[in-house]
mmCIF file of C-alpha atoms (C1' of nucleotides) in Angstrom:
data_model
loop_
_atom_site.group_PDB
_atom_site.id
_atom_site.type_symbol
_atom_site.label_atom_id
_atom_site.label_comp_id
_atom_site.label_asym_id
_atom_site.label_seq_id
_atom_site.Cartn_x
_atom_site.Cartn_y
_atom_site.Cartn_z
ATOM 1 C CA MET A 447 -6.664 -12.451 25.445
ATOM 2 C CA ALA A 448 -7.026 -8.808 24.375
ATOM 3 C CA THR A 449 -8.705 -6.330 22.930
ATOM 4 C CA LEU A 450 -9.668 -6.298 19.136
ATOM 5 C CA GLY A 451 -9.158 -3.334 16.852
ATOM 6 C CA ASP A 452 -11.976 -2.016 14.836
ATOM 7 C CA LEU A 453 -11.568 -4.075 11.677
ATOM 8 C CA GLU A 454 -11.132 -7.124 13.880
ATOM 9 C CA ARG A 455 -13.984 -6.368 15.363
ATOM 10 C CA ALA A 456 -16.099 -5.600 12.243
ATOM 11 C CA VAL A 457 -14.993 -9.347 11.107
ATOM 12 C CA MET A 458 -15.573 -11.051 14.396
ATOM 13 C CA ASP A 459 -19.197 -9.307 14.200
ATOM 14 C CA LEU A 460 -19.873 -10.829 10.946
ATOM 15 C CA LEU A 461 -18.399 -14.343 11.086
ATOM 16 C CA TRP A 462 -20.764 -14.139 14.391
ATOM 17 C CA GLU A 463 -23.516 -13.171 12.627
ATOM 18 C CA HIS A 464 -22.615 -16.317 10.146
ATOM 19 C CA PRO A 465 -22.694 -19.632 11.754
ATOM 20 C CA GLU A 466 -21.984 -21.301 8.711
ATOM 21 C CA ALA A 467 -18.169 -20.879 7.795
ATOM 22 C CA ILE A 468 -17.841 -18.357 4.723
ATOM 23 C CA THR A 469 -14.551 -17.324 2.493
ATOM 24 C CA ALA A 470 -12.613 -14.514 2.752
ATOM 25 C CA ASN A 471 -14.002 -13.002 -0.284
ATOM 26 C CA THR A 472 -17.506 -13.096 0.897
ATOM 27 C CA LEU A 473 -16.192 -11.605 3.998
ATOM 28 C CA ARG A 474 -15.199 -8.852 1.927
ATOM 29 C CA ASP A 475 -18.119 -8.113 0.220
ATOM 30 C CA LEU A 476 -20.295 -8.081 3.292
ATOM 31 C CA LEU A 477 -17.677 -5.755 4.629
ATOM 32 C CA SER A 478 -17.643 -3.503 1.793
ATOM 33 C CA GLN A 479 -21.715 -3.089 2.040
ATOM 34 C CA ARG A 480 -21.714 -2.498 5.593
ATOM 35 C CA SER A 481 -19.259 0.355 5.400
ATOM 36 C CA SER A 482 -21.140 1.996 2.671
ATOM 37 C CA GLY A 483 -20.617 5.638 2.658
ATOM 38 C CA ALA A 484 -19.464 8.107 0.085
ATOM 39 C CA ASP A 485 -16.010 6.801 1.192
ATOM 40 C CA ALA A 486 -16.545 3.543 -0.452
ATOM 41 C CA ARG A 487 -13.513 1.638 -1.402
ATOM 42 C CA PRO A 488 -13.409 -1.448 -0.506
ATOM 43 C CA LEU A 489 -10.945 -3.644 1.099
ATOM 44 C CA ALA A 490 -8.210 -5.746 -0.728
ATOM 45 C CA VAL A 491 -8.919 -9.282 -0.352
ATOM 46 C CA THR A 492 -5.500 -9.544 1.131
ATOM 47 C CA THR A 493 -6.315 -7.131 3.930
ATOM 48 C CA VAL A 494 -9.144 -9.554 5.016
ATOM 49 C CA LEU A 495 -6.835 -12.331 4.880
ATOM 50 C CA THR A 496 -4.370 -10.681 7.031
ATOM 51 C CA VAL A 497 -6.829 -9.959 9.430
ATOM 52 C CA LEU A 498 -8.035 -13.308 9.400
ATOM 53 C CA SER A 499 -4.835 -14.682 10.118
ATOM 54 C CA ARG A 500 -4.018 -12.724 13.147
ATOM 55 C CA LEU A 501 -7.779 -13.341 14.507
ATOM 56 C CA GLU A 502 -7.164 -17.022 13.975
ATOM 57 C CA LYS A 503 -3.567 -16.732 15.849
ATOM 58 C CA LYS A 504 -5.761 -15.121 18.505
ATOM 59 C CA GLY A 505 -7.443 -18.029 18.678
ATOM 60 C CA LEU A 506 -10.956 -16.406 17.952
ATOM 61 C CA VAL A 507 -11.070 -17.982 14.325
ATOM 62 C CA GLU A 508 -10.909 -21.020 12.855
ATOM 63 C CA ARG A 509 -10.514 -22.145 9.341
ATOM 64 C CA GLU A 510 -11.069 -25.210 6.996
ATOM 65 C CA ARG A 511 -7.898 -25.690 4.975
ATOM 66 C CA SER A 512 -9.416 -28.923 2.956
ATOM 67 C CA ILE A 513 -11.517 -26.940 0.698
ATOM 68 C CA ARG A 514 -9.829 -24.617 -1.543
ATOM 69 C CA PRO A 515 -11.340 -21.123 -0.873
ATOM 70 C CA HIS A 516 -10.674 -21.886 2.694
ATOM 71 C CA ARG A 517 -13.805 -21.452 4.811
ATOM 72 C CA TYR A 518 -13.627 -19.393 8.145
ATOM 73 C CA ARG A 519 -15.657 -19.162 11.317
ATOM 74 C CA ALA A 520 -15.598 -18.074 14.852
ATOM 75 C CA VAL A 521 -14.790 -20.405 17.406
ATOM 76 C CA THR A 522 -17.242 -19.547 20.219
ATOM 77 C CA SER A 523 -20.355 -17.671 20.033
ATOM 78 C CA ARG A 524 -20.437 -13.396 20.733
ATOM 79 C CA ALA A 525 -22.302 -14.283 24.303
ATOM 80 C CA ASP A 526 -19.436 -16.687 25.242
ATOM 81 C CA HIS A 527 -16.721 -14.352 23.886
ATOM 82 C CA THR A 528 -18.138 -11.344 25.771
ATOM 83 C CA ALA A 529 -18.803 -13.415 28.899
ATOM 84 C CA GLU A 530 -15.306 -14.548 28.996
ATOM 85 C CA LEU A 531 -14.128 -10.801 28.588
ATOM 86 C CA MET A 532 -16.213 -9.554 31.307
ATOM 87 C CA LEU A 533 -14.839 -12.408 33.643
ATOM 88 C CA GLU A 534 -11.215 -11.368 32.430
ATOM 89 C CA VAL A 535 -11.868 -7.814 33.327
ATOM 90 C CA LEU A 536 -13.421 -8.953 36.669
ATOM 91 C CA GLY A 537 -10.338 -10.939 37.478
ATOM 92 C CA SER A 538 -9.622 -12.288 40.798
ATOM 93 C CA ALA A 539 -9.363 -8.976 42.796
ATOM 94 C CA PRO A 540 -9.946 -8.978 46.298
ATOM 95 C CA ASP A 541 -12.682 -6.760 45.515
ATOM 96 C CA ARG A 542 -14.812 -8.901 43.545
ATOM 97 C CA GLU A 543 -17.913 -8.602 45.314
ATOM 98 C CA ALA A 544 -17.518 -4.631 45.132
ATOM 99 C CA VAL A 545 -17.473 -4.841 41.731
ATOM 100 C CA LEU A 546 -20.077 -6.899 41.326
ATOM 101 C CA ALA A 547 -21.969 -4.897 43.447
ATOM 102 C CA ARG A 548 -21.706 -1.671 41.150
ATOM 103 C CA PHE A 549 -22.247 -3.942 38.247
ATOM 104 C CA ILE A 550 -25.667 -4.802 39.480
ATOM 105 C CA GLY A 551 -26.616 -1.436 40.123
ATOM 106 C CA THR A 552 -26.510 -0.565 36.735
ATOM 107 C CA VAL A 553 -28.615 -3.279 34.477
ATOM 108 C CA SER A 554 -32.091 -2.700 33.932
ATOM 109 C CA GLU A 555 -35.015 -3.881 35.591
ATOM 110 C CA GLY A 556 -35.887 -6.648 32.995
ATOM 111 C CA GLU A 557 -32.123 -7.751 33.137
ATOM 112 C CA ALA A 558 -32.174 -7.656 36.725
ATOM 113 C CA GLU A 559 -35.225 -10.125 36.767
ATOM 114 C CA THR A 560 -33.263 -12.478 34.482
ATOM 115 C CA LEU A 561 -30.676 -12.560 36.693
ATOM 116 C CA ARG A 562 -32.745 -13.635 39.621
ATOM 117 C CA LYS A 563 -34.302 -16.527 37.608
ATOM 118 C CA LEU A 564 -30.929 -17.346 36.415
ATOM 119 C CA LEU A 565 -29.325 -17.292 40.163
ATOM 120 C CA GLY A 566 -32.465 -19.410 41.206
ATOM 121 C CA ARG A 567 -31.868 -21.190 44.703
ATOM 122 C CA ASP A 568 -30.111 -24.477 44.784
ATOM 123 C CA MET B 187 -11.832 4.052 27.592
ATOM 124 C CA ALA B 188 -9.527 1.792 26.848
ATOM 125 C CA THR B 189 -6.916 -1.165 28.206
ATOM 126 C CA LEU B 190 -4.040 0.179 30.570
ATOM 127 C CA GLY B 191 -0.336 -1.219 29.941
ATOM 128 C CA ASP B 192 1.599 -3.002 32.389
ATOM 129 C CA LEU B 193 3.105 -0.246 34.325
ATOM 130 C CA GLU B 194 -0.209 1.977 33.858
ATOM 131 C CA ARG B 195 -1.933 -0.734 35.694
ATOM 132 C CA ALA B 196 0.789 -1.031 38.399
ATOM 133 C CA VAL B 197 0.480 2.400 38.907
ATOM 134 C CA MET B 198 -3.230 2.578 39.246
ATOM 135 C CA ASP B 199 -3.102 -0.402 41.569
ATOM 136 C CA LEU B 200 -0.823 1.685 43.818
ATOM 137 C CA LEU B 201 -2.903 4.594 43.599
ATOM 138 C CA TRP B 202 -6.061 2.516 44.321
ATOM 139 C CA GLU B 203 -4.295 1.470 47.732
ATOM 140 C CA HIS B 204 -3.345 4.662 48.614
ATOM 141 C CA PRO B 205 -6.347 6.884 49.144
ATOM 142 C CA GLU B 206 -4.433 9.808 50.047
ATOM 143 C CA ALA B 207 -2.745 11.580 47.121
ATOM 144 C CA ILE B 208 0.817 10.917 46.353
ATOM 145 C CA THR B 209 3.983 12.114 44.804
ATOM 146 C CA ALA B 210 5.689 10.746 41.661
ATOM 147 C CA ASN B 211 8.526 9.942 43.651
ATOM 148 C CA THR B 212 6.372 8.063 46.352
ATOM 149 C CA LEU B 213 4.929 6.023 43.704
ATOM 150 C CA ARG B 214 8.451 5.551 42.083
ATOM 151 C CA ASP B 215 9.713 4.037 45.542
ATOM 152 C CA LEU B 216 6.413 1.880 46.020
ATOM 153 C CA LEU B 217 7.031 0.493 42.416
ATOM 154 C CA SER B 218 10.448 -0.401 43.192
ATOM 155 C CA GLN B 219 9.622 -2.205 46.235
ATOM 156 C CA ARG B 220 6.678 -3.934 44.395
ATOM 157 C CA SER B 221 9.069 -5.408 41.773
ATOM 158 C CA SER B 222 11.895 -6.308 43.859
ATOM 159 C CA GLY B 223 13.320 -9.167 41.790
ATOM 160 C CA ALA B 224 17.368 -9.663 41.379
ATOM 161 C CA ASP B 225 16.466 -7.434 38.577
ATOM 162 C CA ALA B 226 16.407 -4.731 40.471
ATOM 163 C CA ARG B 227 16.944 -1.223 39.000
ATOM 164 C CA PRO B 228 14.534 1.247 39.789
ATOM 165 C CA LEU B 229 12.511 3.490 37.022
ATOM 166 C CA ALA B 230 13.273 6.796 36.466
ATOM 167 C CA VAL B 231 11.109 9.297 38.070
ATOM 168 C CA THR B 232 10.430 10.681 34.610
ATOM 169 C CA THR B 233 9.184 7.467 33.471
ATOM 170 C CA VAL B 234 6.453 7.513 36.508
ATOM 171 C CA LEU B 235 5.722 11.317 35.805
ATOM 172 C CA THR B 236 5.202 10.378 31.784
ATOM 173 C CA VAL B 237 2.675 7.406 32.677
ATOM 174 C CA LEU B 238 1.138 9.764 35.368
ATOM 175 C CA SER B 239 0.322 12.513 32.444
ATOM 176 C CA ARG B 240 -0.968 9.699 30.283
ATOM 177 C CA LEU B 241 -3.064 8.513 32.947
ATOM 178 C CA GLU B 242 -4.187 11.854 33.560
ATOM 179 C CA LYS B 243 -4.996 12.307 30.007
ATOM 180 C CA LYS B 244 -6.913 9.218 30.294
ATOM 181 C CA GLY B 245 -9.095 10.954 32.796
ATOM 182 C CA LEU B 246 -8.138 8.078 35.472
ATOM 183 C CA VAL B 247 -6.016 10.158 37.411
ATOM 184 C CA GLU B 248 -6.336 13.972 38.891
ATOM 185 C CA ARG B 249 -3.343 15.875 40.413
ATOM 186 C CA GLU B 250 -3.090 18.490 42.733
ATOM 187 C CA ARG B 251 -1.191 21.390 41.206
ATOM 188 C CA SER B 252 -1.315 24.027 43.745
ATOM 189 C CA ILE B 253 1.231 22.156 46.051
ATOM 190 C CA ARG B 254 4.887 21.601 44.456
ATOM 191 C CA PRO B 255 5.589 18.116 44.555
ATOM 192 C CA HIS B 256 2.279 17.455 42.793
ATOM 193 C CA ARG B 257 0.270 14.849 44.513
ATOM 194 C CA TYR B 258 -1.756 12.556 42.196
ATOM 195 C CA ARG B 259 -4.782 9.993 43.335
ATOM 196 C CA ALA B 260 -7.116 7.923 41.365
ATOM 197 C CA VAL B 261 -10.345 9.759 40.133
ATOM 198 C CA THR B 262 -12.706 6.448 40.949
ATOM 199 C CA SER B 263 -12.143 3.427 43.004
ATOM 200 C CA ARG B 264 -10.847 0.248 41.566
ATOM 201 C CA ALA B 265 -14.428 -1.348 41.862
ATOM 202 C CA ASP B 266 -15.966 1.542 40.052
ATOM 203 C CA HIS B 267 -13.056 1.255 37.327
ATOM 204 C CA THR B 268 -13.757 -2.323 36.635
ATOM 205 C CA ALA B 269 -17.516 -2.420 36.857
ATOM 206 C CA GLU B 270 -17.347 0.257 34.407
ATOM 207 C CA LEU B 271 -15.173 -1.530 32.454
ATOM 208 C CA MET B 272 -17.062 -4.747 32.615
ATOM 209 C CA LEU B 273 -20.320 -2.648 31.433
ATOM 210 C CA GLU B 274 -18.574 -1.183 28.473
ATOM 211 C CA VAL B 275 -17.589 -4.821 27.418
ATOM 212 C CA LEU B 276 -21.109 -6.080 27.848
ATOM 213 C CA GLY B 277 -21.884 -3.056 25.731
ATOM 214 C CA SER B 278 -25.448 -2.636 24.336
ATOM 215 C CA ALA B 279 -25.419 -5.888 22.233
ATOM 216 C CA PRO B 280 -28.571 -7.510 21.470
ATOM 217 C CA ASP B 281 -27.313 -10.520 23.269
ATOM 218 C CA ARG B 282 -26.981 -8.788 26.475
ATOM 219 C CA GLU B 283 -29.096 -11.427 28.159
ATOM 220 C CA ALA B 284 -27.158 -14.592 27.034
ATOM 221 C CA VAL B 285 -24.004 -12.673 27.802
ATOM 222 C CA LEU B 286 -25.189 -12.373 31.381
ATOM 223 C CA ALA B 287 -26.249 -15.990 31.419
ATOM 224 C CA ARG B 288 -22.907 -17.251 30.507
ATOM 225 C CA PHE B 289 -21.612 -14.621 32.806
ATOM 226 C CA ILE B 290 -23.912 -16.046 35.861
ATOM 227 C CA GLY B 291 -22.952 -19.625 35.128
ATOM 228 C CA THR B 292 -19.194 -18.735 36.280
ATOM 229 C CA VAL B 293 -19.076 -16.681 39.363
ATOM 230 C CA SER B 294 -18.677 -18.675 42.733
ATOM 231 C CA GLU B 295 -21.459 -20.014 44.570
ATOM 232 C CA GLY B 296 -20.566 -17.292 47.363
ATOM 233 C CA GLU B 297 -20.776 -14.462 44.882
ATOM 234 C CA ALA B 298 -24.022 -16.004 43.696
ATOM 235 C CA GLU B 299 -25.416 -15.547 47.110
ATOM 236 C CA THR B 300 -24.008 -12.059 47.284
ATOM 237 C CA LEU B 301 -25.835 -11.325 43.784
ATOM 238 C CA ARG B 302 -29.024 -12.688 45.146
ATOM 239 C CA LYS B 303 -28.980 -10.242 48.206
ATOM 240 C CA LEU B 304 -28.189 -7.162 46.048
ATOM 241 C CA LEU B 305 -31.031 -8.427 43.559
ATOM 242 C CA GLY B 306 -33.435 -8.557 46.259
ATOM 243 C CA ARG B 307 -37.015 -8.443 45.153
ATOM 244 C CA ASP B 308 -38.907 -5.061 44.749
ATOM 245 C "C1'" DC C 1064 2.257 -27.681 -18.714
ATOM 246 C "C1'" DA C 1065 -0.270 -22.679 -18.729
ATOM 247 C "C1'" DT C 1066 -3.340 -20.036 -16.115
ATOM 248 C "C1'" DA C 1067 -6.438 -17.996 -13.092
ATOM 249 C "C1'" DA C 1068 -7.663 -18.117 -8.251
ATOM 250 C "C1'" DA C 1069 -6.220 -18.417 -3.708
ATOM 251 C "C1'" DT C 1070 -2.969 -18.227 0.076
ATOM 252 C "C1'" DT C 1071 1.136 -16.710 1.970
ATOM 253 C "C1'" DC C 1072 5.262 -13.186 2.536
ATOM 254 C "C1'" DT C 1073 6.645 -9.163 3.029
ATOM 255 C "C1'" DA C 1074 6.434 -4.037 4.207
ATOM 256 C "C1'" DC C 1075 4.862 0.393 5.880
ATOM 257 C "C1'" DG C 1076 2.512 3.893 8.422
ATOM 258 C "C1'" DT C 1077 0.165 4.776 12.740
ATOM 259 C "C1'" DC C 1078 -0.515 4.778 17.607
ATOM 260 C "C1'" DT C 1079 0.028 2.716 22.319
ATOM 261 C "C1'" DT C 1080 3.229 2.000 25.723
ATOM 262 C "C1'" DG C 1081 7.396 1.469 28.446
ATOM 263 C "C1'" DT C 1082 11.470 4.036 29.175
ATOM 264 C "C1'" DA C 1083 14.358 8.049 30.158
ATOM 265 C "C1'" DG C 1084 17.307 12.009 28.967
ATOM 266 C "C1'" DA C 1085 17.547 17.169 28.111
ATOM 267 C "C1'" DA C 1086 15.317 21.312 28.862
ATOM 268 C "C1'" DG C 1087 12.757 24.573 31.447
ATOM 269 C "C1'" DT C 1088 10.266 25.886 36.092
ATOM 270 C "C1'" DT C 1089 10.184 26.954 40.440
ATOM 271 C "C1'" DC C 1090 11.215 28.043 45.135
ATOM 272 C "C1'" DA C 1091 14.311 28.535 49.031
ATOM 273 C "C1'" DA C 1092 18.210 29.921 51.226
ATOM 274 C "C1'" DG C 1093 22.021 32.914 51.159
ATOM 275 C "C1'" DC D 654 18.383 39.283 43.661
ATOM 276 C "C1'" DT D 655 21.036 35.029 42.356
ATOM 277 C "C1'" DT D 656 21.998 30.434 42.521
ATOM 278 C "C1'" DG D 657 21.305 25.923 43.068
ATOM 279 C "C1'" DA D 658 18.610 21.749 43.850
ATOM 280 C "C1'" DA D 659 14.262 19.368 43.283
ATOM 281 C "C1'" DC D 660 10.395 19.422 40.227
ATOM 282 C "C1'" DT D 661 7.930 19.519 35.958
ATOM 283 C "C1'" DT D 662 7.659 19.245 30.887
ATOM 284 C "C1'" DC D 663 9.504 18.185 26.065
ATOM 285 C "C1'" DT D 664 11.505 15.591 23.183
ATOM 286 C "C1'" DA D 665 12.420 10.851 21.731
ATOM 287 C "C1'" DC D 666 12.951 6.210 20.573
ATOM 288 C "C1'" DA D 667 12.286 1.172 20.550
ATOM 289 C "C1'" DA D 668 9.058 -2.456 20.494
ATOM 290 C "C1'" DG D 669 4.471 -4.387 19.272
ATOM 291 C "C1'" DA D 670 -0.311 -4.150 17.981
ATOM 292 C "C1'" DC D 671 -3.334 -2.741 13.410
ATOM 293 C "C1'" DG D 672 -5.127 -1.401 8.844
ATOM 294 C "C1'" DT D 673 -3.640 -1.892 4.785
ATOM 295 C "C1'" DA D 674 -2.059 -4.124 0.560
ATOM 296 C "C1'" DG D 675 1.566 -5.248 -2.946
ATOM 297 C "C1'" DA D 676 4.980 -9.160 -4.440
ATOM 298 C "C1'" DA D 677 5.540 -13.920 -4.468
ATOM 299 C "C1'" DT D 678 4.515 -18.313 -4.279
ATOM 300 C "C1'" DT D 679 1.135 -22.264 -4.509
ATOM 301 C "C1'" DT D 680 -2.682 -24.961 -6.298
ATOM 302 C "C1'" DA D 681 -6.108 -26.845 -8.926
ATOM 303 C "C1'" DT D 682 -7.899 -27.431 -13.784
ATOM 304 C "C1'" DG D 683 -8.631 -27.290 -18.357
#
DNA sequence: CATAAATTCTACGTCTTGTAGAAGTTCAAG
DNA sequence: CTTGAACTTCTACAAGACGTAGAATTTATG
């Protein structure tokens, strides 16, 4: 897998917020709103298209080619994607448990509670 | 923070394995052994030095400039570094709990047990 | 078929990383 | 102090990832 650039990330965030597949133009509009500073200038649609193609190649985005203005949507949910990334970072190191220890030491009490529930006993 | 390249990663791995600060030359030798394929050719020392400088700039490596062949060592342990990366990936998303749920669903039973202990009750 | 809309190609500047030679610095021995 | 070897810093370049978008091509539709 890999890391995403800023624009790629912004596009993924929007796709994650929109479960229904959307068009490149819609995406461009959403991106414009989001980045509304005095610096304005919206991206060219081709820019958005290029980014979408790259994300598709990376397996993060799927597109429907059957309808004309193609529709794009994220392949996985943001939560799944993030969890996968975390596992990738955790890797298969010999010190996995040590890493988990450090990690657990940092989550909030509320999250710790959630984790306890999730871990239940079985 | 960021992601490390292959060589940067290899260097960090060696530094993590060697708690005592070591020299660039030692590192180069260790790297040579490690990558002993039929492809041989060891890296130039300057290459190792460049990588070390970059890692230093990134805050991952510290060097002692007082003694002549400078000594290098990792600033944090691998476990700490990895845990930090995981937290960075987890980020401050609104769906942190959902991410944790996915994440927990993937660890081994042994690790789950470790996590239960770490989370204790309080 | 002409045309507007949409998609794909091609391209370029910047940044990161692997790689290392050239140039400068330092220290110990003579 | 001078010199030479060891060491470090500078400078450089190729390749790949990303942001960005114009040029060229494809596709419906009147």
